[in-house]
Coordinates of C-alpha atoms in Angstrom, one line a residue:
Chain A
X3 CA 37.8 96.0 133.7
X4 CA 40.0 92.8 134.1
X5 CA 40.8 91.9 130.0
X6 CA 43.1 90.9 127.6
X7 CA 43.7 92.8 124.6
X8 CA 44.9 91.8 121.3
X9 CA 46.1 93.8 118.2
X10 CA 45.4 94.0 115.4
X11 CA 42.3 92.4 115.3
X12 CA 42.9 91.9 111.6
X13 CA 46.1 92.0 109.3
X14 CA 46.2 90.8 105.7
X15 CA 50.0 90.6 104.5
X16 CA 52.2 88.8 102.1
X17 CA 54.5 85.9 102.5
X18 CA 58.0 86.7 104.0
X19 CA 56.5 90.6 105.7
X20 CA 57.8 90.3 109.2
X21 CA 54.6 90.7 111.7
X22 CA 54.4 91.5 115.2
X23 CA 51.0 91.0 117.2
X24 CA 50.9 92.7 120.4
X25 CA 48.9 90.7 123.6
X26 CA 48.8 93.0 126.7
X27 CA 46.8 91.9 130.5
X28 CA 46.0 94.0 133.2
X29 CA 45.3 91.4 135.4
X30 CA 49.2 91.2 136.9
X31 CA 49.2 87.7 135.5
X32 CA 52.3 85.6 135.2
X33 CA 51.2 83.2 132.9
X34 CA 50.4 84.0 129.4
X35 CA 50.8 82.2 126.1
X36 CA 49.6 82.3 122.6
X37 CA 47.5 79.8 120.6
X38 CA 46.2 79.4 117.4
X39 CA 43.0 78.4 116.7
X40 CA 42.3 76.2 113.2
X41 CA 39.1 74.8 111.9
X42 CA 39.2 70.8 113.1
X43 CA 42.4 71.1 115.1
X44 CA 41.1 73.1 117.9
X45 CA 43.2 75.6 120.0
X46 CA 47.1 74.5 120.1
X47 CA 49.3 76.5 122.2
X48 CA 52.5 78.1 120.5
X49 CA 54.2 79.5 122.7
X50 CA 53.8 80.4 126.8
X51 CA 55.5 82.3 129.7
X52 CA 55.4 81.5 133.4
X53 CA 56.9 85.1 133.9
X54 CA 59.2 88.2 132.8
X55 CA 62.1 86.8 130.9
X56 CA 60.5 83.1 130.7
X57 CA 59.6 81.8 127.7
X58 CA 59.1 78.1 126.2
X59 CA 57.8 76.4 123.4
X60 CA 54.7 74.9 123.1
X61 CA 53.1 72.7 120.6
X62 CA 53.3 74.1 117.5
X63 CA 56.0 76.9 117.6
X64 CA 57.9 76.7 114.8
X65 CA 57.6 79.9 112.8
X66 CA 57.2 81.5 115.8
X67 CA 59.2 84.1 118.4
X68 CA 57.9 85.8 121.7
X69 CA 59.4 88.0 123.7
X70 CA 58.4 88.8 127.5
X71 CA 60.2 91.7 129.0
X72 CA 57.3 93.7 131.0
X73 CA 54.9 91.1 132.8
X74 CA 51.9 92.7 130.6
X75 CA 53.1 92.6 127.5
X76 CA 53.4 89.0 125.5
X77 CA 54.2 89.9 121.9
X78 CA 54.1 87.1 119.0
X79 CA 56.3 87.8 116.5
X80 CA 56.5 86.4 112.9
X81 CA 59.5 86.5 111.2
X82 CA 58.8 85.4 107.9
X83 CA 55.2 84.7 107.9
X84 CA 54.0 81.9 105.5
X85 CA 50.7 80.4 104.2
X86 CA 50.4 78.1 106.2
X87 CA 50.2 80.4 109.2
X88 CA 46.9 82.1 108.2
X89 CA 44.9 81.2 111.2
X90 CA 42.9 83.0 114.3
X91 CA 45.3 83.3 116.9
X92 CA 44.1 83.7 120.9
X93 CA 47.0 85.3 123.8
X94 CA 45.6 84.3 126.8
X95 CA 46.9 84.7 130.4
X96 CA 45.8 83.7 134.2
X97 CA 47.7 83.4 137.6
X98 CA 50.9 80.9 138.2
X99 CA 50.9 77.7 137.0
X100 CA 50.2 74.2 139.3
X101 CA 46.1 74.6 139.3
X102 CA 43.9 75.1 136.7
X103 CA 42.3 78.0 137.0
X104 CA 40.5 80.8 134.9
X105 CA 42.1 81.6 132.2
X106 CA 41.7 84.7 130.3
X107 CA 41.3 84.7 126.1
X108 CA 41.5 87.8 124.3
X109 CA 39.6 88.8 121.4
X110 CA 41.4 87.2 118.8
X111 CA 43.5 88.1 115.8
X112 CA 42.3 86.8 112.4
X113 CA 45.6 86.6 110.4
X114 CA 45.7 85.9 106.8
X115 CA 48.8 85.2 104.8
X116 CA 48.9 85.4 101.5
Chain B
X15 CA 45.2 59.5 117.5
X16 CA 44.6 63.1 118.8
X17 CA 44.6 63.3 122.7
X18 CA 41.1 64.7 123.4
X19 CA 38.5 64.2 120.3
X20 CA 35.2 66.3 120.4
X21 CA 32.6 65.5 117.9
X22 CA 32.7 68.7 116.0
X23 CA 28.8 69.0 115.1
X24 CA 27.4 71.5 114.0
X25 CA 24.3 70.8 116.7
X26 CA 20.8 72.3 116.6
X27 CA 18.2 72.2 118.8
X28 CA 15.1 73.7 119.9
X29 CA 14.7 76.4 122.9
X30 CA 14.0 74.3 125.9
X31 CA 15.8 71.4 125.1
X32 CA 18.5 69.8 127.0
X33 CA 22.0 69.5 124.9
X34 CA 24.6 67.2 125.8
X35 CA 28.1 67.7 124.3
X36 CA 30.8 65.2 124.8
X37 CA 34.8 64.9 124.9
X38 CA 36.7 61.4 124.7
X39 CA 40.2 61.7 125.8
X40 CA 43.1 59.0 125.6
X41 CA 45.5 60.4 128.4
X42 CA 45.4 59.1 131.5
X43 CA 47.3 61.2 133.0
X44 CA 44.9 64.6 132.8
X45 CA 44.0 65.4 136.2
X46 CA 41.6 68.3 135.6
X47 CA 38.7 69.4 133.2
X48 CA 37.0 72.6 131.6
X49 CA 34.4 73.5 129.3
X50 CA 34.8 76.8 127.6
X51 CA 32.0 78.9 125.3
X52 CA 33.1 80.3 122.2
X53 CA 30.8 83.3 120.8
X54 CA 31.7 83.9 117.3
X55 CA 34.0 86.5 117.1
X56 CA 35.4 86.5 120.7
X57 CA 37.6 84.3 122.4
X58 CA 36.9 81.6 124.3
X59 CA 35.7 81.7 128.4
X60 CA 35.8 79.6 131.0
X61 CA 32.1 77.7 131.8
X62 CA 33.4 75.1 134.3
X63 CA 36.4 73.4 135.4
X64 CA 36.3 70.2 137.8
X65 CA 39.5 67.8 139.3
X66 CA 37.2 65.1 140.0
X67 CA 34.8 62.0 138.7
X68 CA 31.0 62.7 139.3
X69 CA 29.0 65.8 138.3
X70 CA 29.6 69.5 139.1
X71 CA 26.4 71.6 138.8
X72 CA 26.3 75.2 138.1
X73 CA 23.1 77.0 137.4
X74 CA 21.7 75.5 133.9
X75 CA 24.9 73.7 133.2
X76 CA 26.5 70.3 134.4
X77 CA 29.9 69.0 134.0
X78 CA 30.4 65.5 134.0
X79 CA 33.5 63.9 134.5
X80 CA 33.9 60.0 133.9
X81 CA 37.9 59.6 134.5
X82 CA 37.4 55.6 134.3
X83 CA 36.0 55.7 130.8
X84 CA 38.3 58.9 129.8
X85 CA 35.1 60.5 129.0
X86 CA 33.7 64.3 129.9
X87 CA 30.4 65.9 129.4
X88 CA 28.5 69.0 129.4
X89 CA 24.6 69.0 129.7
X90 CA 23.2 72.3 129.0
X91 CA 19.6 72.4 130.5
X92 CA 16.8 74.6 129.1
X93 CA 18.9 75.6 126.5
X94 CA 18.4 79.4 124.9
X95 CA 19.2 81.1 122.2
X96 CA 21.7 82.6 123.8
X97 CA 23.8 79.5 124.7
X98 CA 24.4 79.3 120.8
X99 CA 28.2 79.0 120.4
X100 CA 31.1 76.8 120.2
X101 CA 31.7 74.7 122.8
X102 CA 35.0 73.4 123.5
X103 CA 36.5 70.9 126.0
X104 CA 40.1 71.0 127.9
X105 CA 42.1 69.0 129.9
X106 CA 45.3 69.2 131.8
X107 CA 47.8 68.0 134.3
X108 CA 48.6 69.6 137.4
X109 CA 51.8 70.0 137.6
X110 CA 53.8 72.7 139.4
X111 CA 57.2 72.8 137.4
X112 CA 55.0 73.4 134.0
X113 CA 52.3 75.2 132.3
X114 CA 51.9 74.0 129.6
X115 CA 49.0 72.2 130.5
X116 CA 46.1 72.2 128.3
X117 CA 44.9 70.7 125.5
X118 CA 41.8 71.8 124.1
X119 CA 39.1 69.8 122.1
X120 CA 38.2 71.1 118.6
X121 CA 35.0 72.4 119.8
X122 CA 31.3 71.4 119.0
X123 CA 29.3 74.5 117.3
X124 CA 25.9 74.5 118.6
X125 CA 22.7 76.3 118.3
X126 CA 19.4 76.7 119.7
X127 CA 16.3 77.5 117.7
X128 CA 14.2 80.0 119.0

């Protein structure tokens, strides 16, 4: 079954605990990226990669690392997570960039800072 | 001014009805549309995408795409229970040197009434 998954689905932790959420596909998609989604702000891309080793910002990354060294593995990485980054956070991934196109959401990671 | 506004509801209405949910946008320069459904709990899916004005039609659901007005539609006929969720709106640019290409209503949370 073609599917993005996402873990944890769940983490509680305190202010300054490095994090790591892992986001794997096995689709064989270049593309993936991470959003977050908050109440009245919608879905806002963090951070994307058009392939193994390529990584750039997106619209909200600050706070934020990813790394991309296998092409099914995106991980999100918080460094010194804050308050402010409580939030439900999406990795999604489809094929190259240029068209639109299906893209795939995985189940989501409900993260809460405290 | 955000770049794509979606009235965020909440929406209810009764089984049968037809629903009609709406994104405004304020770049021109978006070349292609989507609607995605949002179960609670899960991430979001693709419904429809279109690159052009006029309607696309896909079973129960028609996308609506008004590029002179910057405005987009979804019309959900003989809605069901099941079509309760959060509906959200995205838009991009085609463009083959970069992917970071959508940006995503806030989403309208809708529900039918058995």
């Amino acid at each position: 079954e073609a599917q993005v998954t996402q873990n944890p689905r769940y983490l509680i932790t305190v202010t300054g605990k490095k994090l790591t959420v892992t986001c794997s596909q096995n689709m064989n998609h270049e593309y993936m990226s991470w959003y977050r989604q908050d109440p009245g702000l919608g879905l806002r891309q963090i951070y994307y990669s058009m392939n193994v080793e390529v990584t750039d910002k997106g619209d909200v990354p600050e706070g934020y690392k990813v790394s991309r060294k296998e092409k099914r593995n995106f991980p999100l990485i918080l460094e010194s997570p804050s308050p402010n980054q409580t939030s439900l956070y999406f990795c999604a991934s489809r094929f190259p960039s240029g068209t639109g196109g299906t893209q795939y959401f995985g189940p989501g990671t409900r993260l809460l800072v405290l | 001014q955000k770049e794509v506004e979606q009235d965020p509801g909440p929406l209810s209405v009764p089984e049968g009805a037809i629903v009609s949910l709406n994104c405004t946008y304020s770049n021109s320069a978006f070349q292609y549309f989507m609607w995605y459904r949002q179960y609670s709990r899960k991430g979001p899916e693709l419904l429809m995408y279109t690159y052009s004005s006029g309607n696309k039609e896909d079973g129960r659901f028609t996308a609506q795409v008004d590029k002179s007005s910057k405005y987009i539609s979804l019309f959900i006929r003989d809605s069901q229970p099941s079509d309760s969720a959060t509906y959200l709106c995205a838009m991009g640019v085609i463009s083959s040197g970069s992917a970071r290409q959508l940006t995503f209503g806030s989403g309208t949370q809708l529900t039918v009434l058995p």
